[in-house]
Coordinates of C-alpha atoms in Angstrom, one line a residue:
Chain A
M1 CA 44.9 47.1 89.6
N2 CA 46.1 45.6 86.4
Q3 CA 42.9 44.7 84.5
R4 CA 44.6 43.6 81.4
S5 CA 46.7 40.7 82.4
S6 CA 44.0 38.8 84.3
N7 CA 42.0 38.9 81.2
L8 CA 43.3 35.5 79.8
L9 CA 41.7 33.8 82.7
D10 CA 38.6 35.9 82.5
E11 CA 38.4 35.3 78.8
A12 CA 38.6 31.6 79.2
L13 CA 35.8 31.7 81.7
G14 CA 33.6 34.2 79.8
L15 CA 34.1 36.8 82.5
D16 CA 35.8 39.3 80.3
Q17 CA 32.6 40.9 79.1
V18 CA 29.5 41.6 80.9
I19 CA 29.2 40.0 84.3
E20 CA 25.6 40.7 85.0
P21 CA 23.9 38.3 84.8
W22 CA 26.7 36.2 86.1
P23 CA 28.2 34.2 83.2
L24 CA 29.0 31.2 85.3
R25 CA 25.4 30.7 86.4
G26 CA 24.1 27.2 86.5
R27 CA 27.7 25.9 86.1
V28 CA 30.0 23.8 88.2
V29 CA 33.6 25.0 88.2
A30 CA 36.3 22.7 89.6
I31 CA 39.7 24.0 90.3
E32 CA 42.5 21.4 90.7
D33 CA 45.9 22.2 92.0
Q34 CA 49.1 20.7 93.3
V35 CA 51.5 21.4 96.1
E36 CA 53.9 23.2 93.7
T37 CA 51.2 25.2 92.1
S38 CA 48.5 26.3 94.5
G39 CA 45.3 27.1 92.8
S40 CA 43.8 29.3 95.5
F41 CA 44.7 32.4 93.5
V42 CA 42.0 31.3 91.0
L43 CA 39.5 31.1 93.9
H44 CA 40.5 34.5 95.1
H45 CA 40.2 35.9 91.6
L46 CA 36.8 34.5 91.1
L47 CA 35.7 35.8 94.5
K48 CA 36.9 39.2 93.6
R49 CA 35.1 39.1 90.2
S50 CA 31.9 38.0 91.8
L51 CA 31.9 40.7 94.4
S52 CA 32.7 43.4 91.8
P53 CA 30.8 46.6 92.2
N54 CA 29.4 46.1 88.6
S55 CA 27.4 43.2 89.6
S56 CA 24.8 42.3 92.2
N57 CA 26.3 38.9 92.8
V58 CA 26.0 37.2 96.2
T59 CA 28.7 34.8 97.3
I60 CA 28.3 32.0 99.8
F61 CA 31.8 31.0 100.9
I62 CA 32.2 27.6 102.7
A63 CA 35.6 27.6 104.3
F64 CA 37.3 24.4 105.6
S65 CA 40.8 25.7 105.0
Q66 CA 41.3 29.2 106.4
P67 CA 39.5 31.6 108.7
F68 CA 37.8 34.8 107.6
S69 CA 40.7 37.0 108.4
H70 CA 42.9 35.2 105.9
Y71 CA 40.6 35.8 103.0
D72 CA 39.9 39.4 104.2
R73 CA 43.6 40.1 104.1
I74 CA 44.1 38.7 100.6
L75 CA 41.1 40.2 99.0
R76 CA 42.0 43.6 100.5
K77 CA 45.2 43.5 98.5
L78 CA 43.2 42.7 95.4
G79 CA 41.0 45.7 96.2
C80 CA 38.0 44.1 97.7
N81 CA 36.6 44.7 101.2
L82 CA 35.1 41.5 102.5
V83 CA 33.9 43.0 105.8
S84 CA 31.7 45.6 104.1
Q85 CA 30.4 43.0 101.6
R86 CA 29.5 40.8 104.5
D87 CA 27.7 43.7 106.1
N88 CA 25.8 44.4 102.9
S89 CA 24.7 40.8 102.7
R90 CA 26.6 40.2 99.5
F91 CA 29.0 37.9 101.2
F92 CA 28.1 35.0 103.5
F93 CA 30.9 33.2 105.2
F94 CA 30.3 29.8 106.6
D95 CA 33.2 28.9 108.9
M96 CA 33.5 25.2 108.9
L97 CA 36.9 25.0 110.6
K98 CA 35.3 24.0 113.8
L99 CA 33.0 21.4 112.2
Q100 CA 33.5 18.3 114.1
C101 CA 31.9 15.3 112.6
P102 CA 32.2 12.9 115.4
D103 CA 31.2 9.3 115.0
G104 CA 27.7 9.7 116.2
D105 CA 27.9 9.9 120.0
E106 CA 26.2 13.3 120.1
G107 CA 23.9 12.3 117.4
I108 CA 25.6 14.3 114.7
T109 CA 27.0 12.0 112.1
P110 CA 29.3 13.1 109.3
E111 CA 26.4 12.8 107.0
G112 CA 24.2 14.8 109.3
G113 CA 26.7 17.6 109.4
L114 CA 26.7 17.8 105.6
I115 CA 23.0 17.6 105.4
A116 CA 22.7 20.4 107.9
L117 CA 25.2 22.4 105.8
Y118 CA 23.2 21.8 102.7
G119 CA 20.0 22.9 104.5
K120 CA 21.7 26.1 105.6
I121 CA 22.8 26.9 102.1
H122 CA 19.4 26.2 100.7
K123 CA 17.8 28.4 103.3
T124 CA 20.2 31.3 102.6
I125 CA 19.6 31.3 98.9
S126 CA 15.8 30.9 99.3
A127 CA 15.8 33.9 101.6
L128 CA 17.2 36.1 98.8
P129 CA 14.8 37.8 96.4
E130 CA 14.1 35.4 93.4
I131 CA 15.7 37.7 91.0
S132 CA 19.1 37.3 92.6
W133 CA 19.1 33.6 92.6
K134 CA 21.0 33.2 89.4
N135 CA 23.7 35.6 90.6
V136 CA 24.6 33.5 93.6
S137 CA 28.0 31.7 93.7
I138 CA 28.8 29.0 96.1
I139 CA 32.5 28.6 96.7
I140 CA 34.0 25.7 98.6
D141 CA 37.6 25.8 99.9
D142 CA 38.5 23.0 99.8
L143 CA 37.1 19.5 99.1
S144 CA 39.9 17.4 100.5
L145 CA 39.4 19.1 103.9
M146 CA 35.7 18.6 103.6
E147 CA 36.5 14.9 103.2
V148 CA 38.6 15.1 106.4
A149 CA 35.8 16.8 108.2
A150 CA 33.5 14.0 107.1
N151 CA 35.8 11.4 108.7
G152 CA 37.2 10.4 105.3
S153 CA 33.9 9.4 103.8
S154 CA 34.1 10.5 100.2
D155 CA 30.7 9.1 99.7
Y156 CA 29.0 11.7 101.9
V157 CA 31.0 14.4 100.3
L158 CA 29.9 13.2 96.8
D159 CA 26.3 13.2 98.0
F160 CA 26.7 16.7 99.3
L161 CA 28.2 17.8 96.0
H162 CA 25.4 16.2 94.2
Y163 CA 22.9 18.2 96.2
C164 CA 24.9 21.3 95.6
R165 CA 24.6 20.6 91.9
T166 CA 20.8 20.3 92.3
L167 CA 21.0 23.8 93.7
T168 CA 22.6 24.9 90.4
S169 CA 19.6 23.4 88.6
E170 CA 17.1 24.7 91.0
F171 CA 18.4 28.3 91.4
D172 CA 20.6 28.6 88.4
C173 CA 23.4 29.6 90.8
S174 CA 27.1 28.6 90.3
L175 CA 29.3 26.2 92.3
I176 CA 33.1 26.7 92.5
T177 CA 35.3 24.1 94.2
L178 CA 38.9 23.6 94.9
N179 CA 40.6 20.2 95.2
H180 CA 44.1 19.0 95.4
E181 CA 45.2 16.6 92.7
D182 CA 48.3 15.1 94.2
I183 CA 46.5 13.8 97.3
Y184 CA 44.7 11.3 95.2
S185 CA 47.5 10.4 92.8
S186 CA 48.7 7.5 95.0
E187 CA 45.5 5.7 94.8
D188 CA 44.9 3.2 92.0
R189 CA 41.5 4.4 91.4
P190 CA 41.0 8.0 92.6
T191 CA 37.2 7.7 92.2
F192 CA 36.4 10.8 94.2
F193 CA 38.6 12.9 92.1
I194 CA 37.4 11.5 88.8
Q195 CA 33.8 12.0 89.9
M196 CA 34.5 15.6 90.5
E197 CA 35.9 15.9 87.0
Y198 CA 32.8 14.4 85.6
L199 CA 30.6 16.7 87.6
A200 CA 32.4 19.9 86.5
D201 CA 31.3 21.9 83.5
I202 CA 34.5 23.9 83.7
L203 CA 37.8 22.4 84.8
I204 CA 40.7 24.7 85.8
K205 CA 44.0 22.9 86.4
A206 CA 47.0 24.6 87.9
E207 CA 50.1 22.6 87.2
P208 CA 53.8 23.1 87.3
L209 CA 55.6 23.6 84.0
A210 CA 56.9 20.6 82.2
T211 CA 60.3 22.1 82.4
G212 CA 60.3 22.5 86.2
L213 CA 60.6 25.5 88.5
A214 CA 61.3 29.0 87.2
T215 CA 61.4 32.4 88.7
D216 CA 59.4 34.2 86.0
V217 CA 56.7 31.7 85.7
H218 CA 55.0 30.0 88.5
G219 CA 53.0 27.5 86.6
Q220 CA 50.5 26.8 83.9
L221 CA 46.8 27.0 83.9
T222 CA 44.6 24.8 81.7
V223 CA 41.0 25.8 81.5
S224 CA 38.6 23.2 79.9
N225 CA 35.2 24.6 79.2
K226 CA 33.0 21.7 78.3
G227 CA 30.0 23.9 77.5
R228 CA 31.9 25.9 74.9
N229 CA 34.1 22.9 73.9
K230 CA 37.1 25.0 74.4
V231 CA 40.4 24.5 76.0
S232 CA 42.8 27.3 76.9
N233 CA 46.3 27.0 78.3
F234 CA 48.6 29.7 79.5
H235 CA 51.2 30.5 82.1
F236 CA 50.7 32.5 85.2
K237 CA 52.8 34.3 87.8
V238 CA 51.3 35.2 91.2
K239 CA 52.3 38.7 92.4
E240 CA 51.5 40.7 95.5
N241 CA 48.4 42.4 94.3
V242 CA 47.6 40.6 91.1
V243 CA 48.1 37.5 89.0
E244 CA 49.6 37.8 85.6
C245 CA 48.5 35.4 82.9
F246 CA 50.3 35.2 79.7
Y247 CA 50.8 32.9 76.8
P248 CA 54.1 30.9 76.9
G249 CA 57.0 33.0 75.6
R250 CA 55.6 36.4 76.5
S251 CA 56.4 37.4 80.0
Chain B
L1 CA 17.1 -1.5 70.6
R2 CA 14.4 -0.3 68.3
D3 CA 13.2 -3.8 67.4
G4 CA 12.8 -4.7 71.0
A5 CA 12.2 -8.0 72.7
L6 CA 10.7 -11.2 71.6
E7 CA 8.0 -12.9 73.5
G8 CA 9.4 -15.0 76.3
E9 CA 12.9 -13.6 75.9
L10 CA 15.0 -11.1 77.7
A11 CA 14.8 -7.6 76.4
P12 CA 17.9 -6.3 74.7
A13 CA 20.0 -4.2 76.9
L14 CA 22.8 -1.7 76.0
T15 CA 25.7 -0.5 78.1
I16 CA 27.3 2.7 77.0
K17 CA 30.7 2.5 78.6
D18 CA 33.3 5.2 78.6
S19 CA 35.9 7.2 80.4
V20 CA 35.7 10.3 78.4
P21 CA 33.7 13.4 79.0
F22 CA 31.6 13.3 75.8
A23 CA 29.8 10.1 76.6
L24 CA 26.8 12.1 77.8
Q25 CA 26.4 13.4 74.3
V26 CA 26.4 9.8 72.9
F27 CA 23.8 8.9 75.5
S28 CA 21.7 11.9 74.6
H29 CA 22.0 10.9 70.9
V30 CA 20.8 7.4 71.6
I31 CA 18.0 8.5 73.7
S32 CA 16.8 11.1 71.1
Q33 CA 17.0 8.5 68.3
L34 CA 15.1 6.0 70.3
F35 CA 12.5 8.5 71.3
S36 CA 12.0 9.6 67.7
S37 CA 11.4 6.0 66.7
I38 CA 8.9 5.6 69.4
L39 CA 7.1 8.7 68.4
A40 CA 7.1 7.7 64.7
G41 CA 5.7 4.3 65.6
K42 CA 8.7 2.6 64.2
S43 CA 9.7 0.8 67.3
Q44 CA 8.2 -2.0 69.3
S45 CA 8.1 0.2 72.3
R46 CA 5.4 2.7 72.8
G47 CA 6.8 4.8 75.6
L48 CA 10.0 5.8 77.3
V49 CA 10.8 6.0 81.0
V50 CA 13.9 7.9 81.8
V51 CA 15.5 7.3 85.2
S52 CA 17.6 10.4 85.7
F53 CA 20.2 10.4 88.3
S54 CA 22.9 12.8 87.1
R55 CA 20.9 15.3 85.1
S56 CA 17.9 17.2 86.1
P57 CA 14.6 16.0 84.5
S58 CA 14.2 19.4 82.8
F59 CA 17.4 18.6 80.8
Y60 CA 15.7 15.6 79.3
L61 CA 12.5 17.3 78.7
D62 CA 14.3 20.0 76.8
L63 CA 16.3 17.5 74.8
L64 CA 13.3 15.5 73.7
K65 CA 10.8 18.3 73.5
K66 CA 10.9 18.4 69.7
G67 CA 8.2 15.8 69.6
T68 CA 5.1 17.4 70.7
D69 CA 3.9 14.2 72.2
V70 CA 5.3 14.4 75.7
A71 CA 2.7 11.9 76.8
S72 CA 5.1 9.2 75.6
I73 CA 7.7 9.9 78.1
Q74 CA 7.9 9.8 81.8
I75 CA 10.9 10.8 83.9
L76 CA 11.7 9.3 87.2
D77 CA 13.4 12.0 89.1
C78 CA 16.3 10.5 91.1
Y79 CA 18.3 13.6 90.7
S80 CA 16.7 16.3 92.9
D81 CA 16.6 14.5 96.1
P82 CA 18.0 10.9 95.9
L83 CA 18.7 10.5 99.6
G84 CA 15.8 12.3 101.1
W85 CA 17.8 15.2 102.4
K86 CA 15.1 17.7 101.5
D87 CA 12.1 15.6 101.9
Q88 CA 12.1 12.4 103.8
L89 CA 9.7 10.5 101.6
R90 CA 12.0 10.2 98.6
E91 CA 14.8 7.7 98.6
V92 CA 16.3 5.7 95.9
K93 CA 18.8 3.6 97.7
H94 CA 16.5 0.6 97.7
M95 CA 16.7 -1.1 94.4
D96 CA 13.4 -2.9 94.9
K97 CA 11.6 0.4 95.5
L98 CA 13.2 1.7 92.4
Y99 CA 12.1 -1.3 90.4
N100 CA 8.5 -0.8 91.5
S101 CA 8.6 2.9 90.7
I102 CA 10.0 2.3 87.2
I103 CA 7.4 -0.4 86.4
E104 CA 4.6 1.8 87.8
L105 CA 5.6 4.7 85.7
G106 CA 5.9 2.6 82.6
K107 CA 2.5 1.0 83.1
G108 CA 1.1 4.5 83.6
L109 CA 2.5 5.4 80.2
V110 CA 1.4 2.5 78.1
G111 CA -1.2 0.8 80.2
G112 CA -1.1 -2.9 81.2
G113 CA -1.4 -5.8 78.9
K114 CA 1.0 -6.4 76.1
I115 CA 2.2 -3.0 75.2
R116 CA 5.8 -2.4 75.9
F117 CA 8.0 0.5 76.9
S118 CA 11.7 1.3 77.0
I119 CA 13.9 2.4 79.8
A120 CA 16.8 4.8 79.7
I121 CA 19.0 5.0 82.9
D122 CA 21.0 8.2 83.0
S123 CA 23.7 6.8 85.1
A124 CA 24.4 3.4 86.4
D125 CA 27.3 4.9 88.3
E126 CA 25.0 6.7 90.7
M127 CA 23.0 3.5 91.2
L128 CA 26.2 1.7 92.0
R129 CA 27.2 4.4 94.5
H130 CA 24.0 3.9 96.5
A131 CA 23.6 0.2 96.3
P132 CA 25.8 -2.9 96.1
V133 CA 26.5 -4.4 92.7
S134 CA 24.4 -7.4 93.4
S135 CA 21.3 -5.3 94.0
V136 CA 21.9 -3.2 90.9
A137 CA 22.4 -6.4 88.8
R138 CA 19.3 -7.9 90.2
L139 CA 17.3 -4.8 89.4
L140 CA 18.6 -4.7 85.8
S141 CA 18.0 -8.4 85.3
N142 CA 14.5 -8.2 86.6
L143 CA 13.7 -5.3 84.4
R144 CA 15.0 -7.2 81.4
S145 CA 12.8 -10.1 82.3
H146 CA 9.6 -8.1 82.7
D147 CA 7.3 -8.8 79.8
Q148 CA 6.4 -5.2 79.2
I149 CA 9.9 -4.0 78.7
S150 CA 10.9 -3.5 75.2
S151 CA 14.5 -2.4 75.7
I152 CA 16.7 -0.9 78.2
F153 CA 20.0 1.0 78.2
W154 CA 22.3 2.8 80.6
L155 CA 25.5 4.9 80.8
L156 CA 28.5 3.7 82.8
H157 CA 31.8 5.5 83.4
S158 CA 34.2 2.6 83.5
D159 CA 37.0 4.5 85.2
L160 CA 34.9 4.9 88.3
H161 CA 34.5 1.3 89.1
E162 CA 36.5 -1.8 89.5
A163 CA 36.9 -4.0 86.5
R164 CA 34.6 -6.7 87.9
V165 CA 31.8 -4.3 88.4
T166 CA 32.0 -3.2 84.8
A167 CA 32.2 -6.8 83.8
V168 CA 28.9 -7.6 85.7
L169 CA 27.0 -5.0 83.8
E170 CA 28.5 -6.1 80.5
Y171 CA 27.4 -9.6 81.1
L172 CA 23.9 -8.3 81.6
S173 CA 23.9 -6.5 78.3
S174 CA 23.2 -7.8 74.9
I175 CA 25.0 -4.8 73.4
V176 CA 28.1 -3.0 74.7
A177 CA 29.1 0.2 73.2
S178 CA 32.5 1.6 74.3
L179 CA 33.9 5.0 73.7
E180 CA 37.5 5.8 73.5
P181 CA 39.2 9.2 73.1
E182 CA 41.3 9.6 70.0
N183 CA 44.5 9.8 71.8
F184 CA 45.2 9.5 75.4
S185 CA 47.1 12.7 75.4
L186 CA 47.6 15.4 78.0
I187 CA 44.7 17.4 77.0
K188 CA 42.2 14.6 77.4
H189 CA 39.4 16.9 77.9
N190 CA 39.8 18.5 74.6
S191 CA 39.2 15.3 72.7
K192 CA 36.6 15.9 70.1
K193 CA 37.1 12.7 68.3
G194 CA 36.9 9.2 69.4
K195 CA 36.3 5.7 68.5
F196 CA 33.0 4.0 69.1
H197 CA 33.1 0.3 69.4
V198 CA 30.0 -1.8 69.6
R199 CA 29.7 -5.4 70.4
F200 CA 26.5 -7.2 69.7
K201 CA 25.6 -10.5 71.2
K202 CA 23.0 -11.9 69.0
R203 CA 20.2 -14.3 69.8
N204 CA 21.8 -17.2 67.9
G205 CA 25.0 -16.8 70.0
R206 CA 27.1 -15.0 67.4
V207 CA 28.9 -11.9 68.2
R208 CA 29.2 -9.0 65.9
V209 CA 31.6 -6.1 66.3
M210 CA 31.6 -2.8 64.6
S211 CA 33.5 0.3 65.0
E212 CA 32.9 3.9 64.0
E213 CA 34.6 7.2 64.5
V214 CA 32.8 9.8 66.5
H215 CA 33.2 13.5 66.0
I216 CA 31.7 16.0 68.5
E217 CA 30.8 19.3 67.0
Q218 CA 29.0 22.3 68.3
S219 CA 25.9 21.2 66.5
G220 CA 25.9 17.7 67.7
I221 CA 27.5 14.4 67.3
N222 CA 28.6 12.7 64.1
F223 CA 29.2 9.0 63.5
I224 CA 31.5 8.3 60.6
N225 CA 30.9 4.8 59.4
Q226 CA 33.9 2.8 58.7
G227 CA 31.9 -0.4 58.4
L228 CA 32.9 -3.8 59.4
V229 CA 35.9 -4.1 57.1
P230 CA 39.1 -4.9 58.8
K231 CA 42.2 -3.2 57.6
V232 CA 44.0 -5.7 55.4
Q233 CA 46.2 -5.3 52.4
F234 CA 43.7 -6.4 49.8
S235 CA 40.5 -4.7 49.0
L236 CA 37.5 -6.4 50.5
Q237 CA 34.9 -4.0 49.3
L238 CA 33.4 -3.5 45.9
S239 CA 33.4 -0.3 43.9
E240 CA 30.3 0.8 42.2
K241 CA 31.4 -0.6 38.8
E242 CA 32.3 -3.9 40.3
R243 CA 28.9 -4.1 41.9
I244 CA 27.2 -3.5 38.6
D245 CA 29.3 -6.1 36.8
K246 CA 28.6 -8.6 39.4
A247 CA 24.9 -8.1 39.1
N248 CA 25.2 -8.7 35.4
V249 CA 26.8 -12.1 35.8
V250 CA 24.4 -14.8 35.0
L251 CA 25.0 -17.8 37.2
P252 CA 25.3 -21.2 35.6
F253 CA 22.0 -22.7 36.8
E254 CA 20.1 -19.6 36.2
H255 CA 19.6 -19.3 32.5
Q256 CA 16.2 -20.7 32.1
G257 CA 16.7 -21.5 28.5
N258 CA 17.4 -18.6 26.2
G259 CA 15.4 -20.4 23.6
K260 CA 17.5 -23.5 23.7
P261 CA 16.8 -26.5 25.9
I262 CA 19.1 -26.7 28.9
Q263 CA 21.9 -29.1 28.5
I264 CA 23.8 -30.2 31.5
Y265 CA 27.0 -31.8 30.8
D266 CA 27.6 -34.4 33.4
G267 CA 30.4 -36.3 31.7
R268 CA 28.4 -38.8 29.9
R269 CA 27.7 -38.1 26.3
S270 CA 24.6 -40.3 26.1
L271 CA 22.4 -37.7 27.8
V272 CA 19.1 -37.4 26.2
D273 CA 17.8 -33.9 26.3
G274 CA 14.9 -33.0 28.3
S275 CA 15.1 -35.7 30.8
G276 CA 17.0 -33.8 33.4
E277 CA 16.3 -30.4 34.9
I278 CA 17.9 -28.4 37.6
I279 CA 15.7 -26.1 39.5
Y280 CA 17.5 -23.4 41.3
Y281 CA 15.8 -20.9 43.4
R282 CA 18.0 -18.1 44.6
D283 CA 17.4 -17.3 48.3
S284 CA 17.4 -13.6 48.0
D285 CA 18.5 -11.2 45.3
D286 CA 20.1 -8.8 47.6
E287 CA 21.8 -11.2 49.9
M288 CA 25.5 -10.2 50.1
P289 CA 27.9 -13.1 50.0
D290 CA 29.7 -13.7 53.2
S291 CA 27.1 -11.9 55.2
D292 CA 27.2 -12.8 58.8
E293 CA 23.8 -14.2 58.8
D294 CA 24.1 -17.8 59.5
P295 CA 22.4 -19.8 56.8
D296 CA 21.6 -22.4 59.4
D297 CA 19.6 -19.9 61.3
D298 CA 16.3 -21.2 60.3
L299 CA 17.0 -24.8 61.2
D300 CA 14.8 -25.9 64.0
I301 CA 16.6 -28.8 65.6

């Protein structure tokens, strides 16, 4: 596995040095992508980093987008075995694909579904030994589908995200989310999207190049770290087993 | 904000409005400054109630901890469990309940009677998410009218709301401070500089506008004062030498003799000396000409 080239991303996030205790603890990381440049590779990369053998990190993965087998396959190519991590209680997978949020006939409202989810996350973290709390990462893939599951109510999703943020204050854990920018670009006031930007401590944007499509470069990543007041920008190329990140001009 | 409210009048209110990420630092700056004044006894208010929606209470405690007197501050925690998901009892959707909680906390701080306290609302956006504009407006208006409130201020992200919502809150404020990033460029989030515009609505109806540059550094936030001077082609300000020269000018009615009797030439040569006198009292030695203080301010018509 090519450690070197992922380092630009790790560097921007503070993951290039010691990862225990987890450098992203207490932080909210928001990944934004577009159709042309999918940001899920960032999610996979962060997942791989957090489940690294050098750390005792625990990850709670809330999946609205793909089933377990999908992530298992991808992470295996990156050199990480999700099944064994799950068995070792380092990886908790909440499959939300079947979450129906009906309009209340069965007594489960969209809000109720999210409240229950929050409760489940809270319980899972509390059950861990206190010392591991700050090494917990909550990953959500992805927010737009969560909105769909909540019957389009962005208010409930925002409430849920607020509560997840209180988790970061309470347990000092980290929250990583993925959202699609172009879904909201047609609205005159993409409130939900902007709210997410305000909420995030670290914003990672995956965008196409200003010059258009290219074979050597898939897109550009901009990492804005509010805490460190730093912005990094570089190009990336997604390969089979690894993602290469490099500054413009050096391939 | 420091001077507070007059008897029988609405308390001054400040809206900090922005669409950039560093507004929180400005808010933190205002709150620390106000709190320092409160602790130092320099302000009308004797205590501070922080209604925190978007940051955890511990954030504010850490921010303001430098004063050892934490008895002057109370934090209403609307962050940890605003909708009662964890614990059914807490709920901040109802603005009336919120009003009562705030007043109660404030009274707990300063006691009843005439002593006043200030209120800082972490985010008006969160309030507007949970309740309609009319309820929020009513809450803020009621708070301003309460005779124990010295001053109140809140943060608002203008890009999250319709223009009319922002307008409602602006109408409710006596001071509106808006933040603009330096350039609306691609890397908006990297903006470390910006413009800070403040609009004061004074009691006598006049409006004063000022503008400063804001720099965000690691250590904190810096306001670079550019003053009220508009950018025109001639110099409106005085240099130091000019200021000294001006102070040295003796105004016509001000020489009280110099040994000689005062002779006022009024066009008639038959003036007999000593029969006329002009008494001129200067209002104030340090009053700058063209100051925006209305000289008719003290008229009581």
